[in-house]
C-alpha cells in the first residue's frame, strides 16, 4: 500500500496551509464576483466595438431572440466554467484539506478557473481599470497550469531540474500578458513550442520513471479526461467549420455558431478538472483500466459494425439492382441480421486485440493463471507447488509480500513464506 503519511499535515502546518488556501480562494472568488456586474452591463450594450454589434442586434431581432436571452446564452458558458474548475477545487479542499497534495491542486484549480471564466477579458477591452487585474490573473494562472501538468499527482519536483524548468517558463511568460499587439510573433511561437514540448515530455518521463502504481492510476484518470476534452473540442470545431452549424465568413451574423461554440468550448475542457477530482478523491474505488478498455473496445466495435453495415447495404443493394432492377427492403433486414450475427464474436476479437496491444500485462496474467492451472493439476510435490503458487501471485498481483499457509496436520502447521521486495510497483 502507498504511504500517505509524509503528505498529511497536522497542527500549525495544517492551520497555516488552510489559511493560505482560504486567502487565495477568497481573492479569486472576490475578483470573479466583482467582475460580473460590469461584465453583464457590457454584454447589453450595442455598439460597433462591443460584442453586441448593431448588425448582430438586428439578426437577433429577426430571429425572435431578445438581447436579454442572448446575454443569458453568453453567461451560461462562463458559469459552467467557474462551477467546474473552482467548484471542483472547493470540493477537493472540503474532502481532503489535510493532504498537502490535495490542498495544492485544489488551489491551482481555483486560480485557473478564475482565469478561464472569461469575464475579465471583455472588461479589459473596454475598462482600463480592469487591464492590470486581467493581466495579473492571466499571469498567475500560467504557473498554476504548468505546475498542475508537471507535478500531478505527487507534487514532487522530479526529475532534477524540474523546478528550474518551471521557473524559466514562468520568467519567459512575464512579458506576454502585459505586451501589446506589436509583441514579436517569433517570441510567442518559440515560447509556445517550448511549453507544449515540455508539457508532453515531463509527464511521460515522470509516468515511466518517477510515479508509483497508484500515482499512475491517478494520472490515467487525468489523461482520460484530457482525451475526452480534446474529442469535444474537435467535435465543436467540426460543427462550426464546415458542419451543419457553420460560422460563415468573418463579420457575418452567427447566432447559433456562437451558442454551439460557447457550450462546446466550455463543457469539453471541464472533463479535465472533473477527472482530476476523480483521480484525487476516488481513484482507488473505480478501476480506470476497465473504463479505458471498455471505451476503446466499444469505440472500435462501433466503427467496425458501422463499416460492415453500410458496406453490406451498398453491396446487397447493387446485387438486388443487378437482378431485379429495383431497391428492396430486404437489404436493410439482411444487413441488420448480419450485424446481429457478428456482434458477439467481433466484440470478443476486438477485446482480445486491445488486451494484447494496450493491456499486455492483463493478457499475460491470464496466460500465467492458465499455465498454473495445468501445473496444479499435474504437480505432486508440495514444495514445488507452493513455490509455483508464490511465483504466480507475484507475477499477476505484484504484492510486497506473499505467504502461503497450509492446513495444519495434527498439532503442527506448515508455513511457506516468501517476501518480495518491489523496487517499483508497476
XYZ file of N, CA and C in Angstrom, residues 4-18 96-101:
63
model
N 0.923 7.417 2.754
C 0.494 8.803 2.609
C 0.924 9.680 3.774
N 1.583 9.088 4.779
C 1.947 9.839 5.977
C 2.765 11.094 5.685
N 3.757 11.057 4.775
C 4.543 12.281 4.529
C 3.721 13.436 3.976
N 2.548 13.163 3.424
C 1.741 14.216 2.805
C 0.657 14.766 3.731
N 0.473 14.159 4.902
C -0.581 14.576 5.820
C -0.075 15.711 6.704
N -0.815 16.808 6.731
C -0.454 17.969 7.539
C -1.153 17.905 8.892
N -0.453 18.374 9.932
C -1.010 18.370 11.282
C -0.623 19.655 11.995
N -1.385 19.975 13.020
C -1.029 21.088 13.886
C -0.953 22.422 13.173
N 0.134 23.172 13.469
C 0.307 24.510 12.900
C 0.448 24.480 11.384
N 1.121 23.449 10.868
C 1.270 23.342 9.415
C -0.091 23.266 8.732
N -0.977 22.452 9.284
C -2.312 22.308 8.706
C -3.085 23.619 8.793
N -2.991 24.298 9.940
C -3.722 25.554 10.118
C -3.241 26.618 9.131
N -1.922 26.761 8.975
C -1.384 27.756 8.048
C -1.701 27.402 6.595
N -1.645 26.128 6.280
C -1.955 25.710 4.906
C -3.412 26.011 4.565
N -4.317 25.708 5.482
C -5.732 26.001 5.238
C -5.982 27.505 5.150
N -10.426 16.684 1.425
C -9.064 16.265 1.795
C -8.189 17.472 2.110
N -8.647 18.323 2.996
C -7.886 19.537 3.295
C -6.663 19.277 4.160
N -6.505 18.066 4.692
C -5.311 17.763 5.486
C -4.189 17.155 4.653
N -4.404 16.964 3.371
C -3.392 16.411 2.468
C -2.789 17.563 1.666
N -1.475 17.749 1.784
C -0.854 18.903 1.129
C -0.933 18.815 -0.389
N -0.976 17.602 -0.924
C -1.136 17.455 -2.370
C -2.509 17.948 -2.806
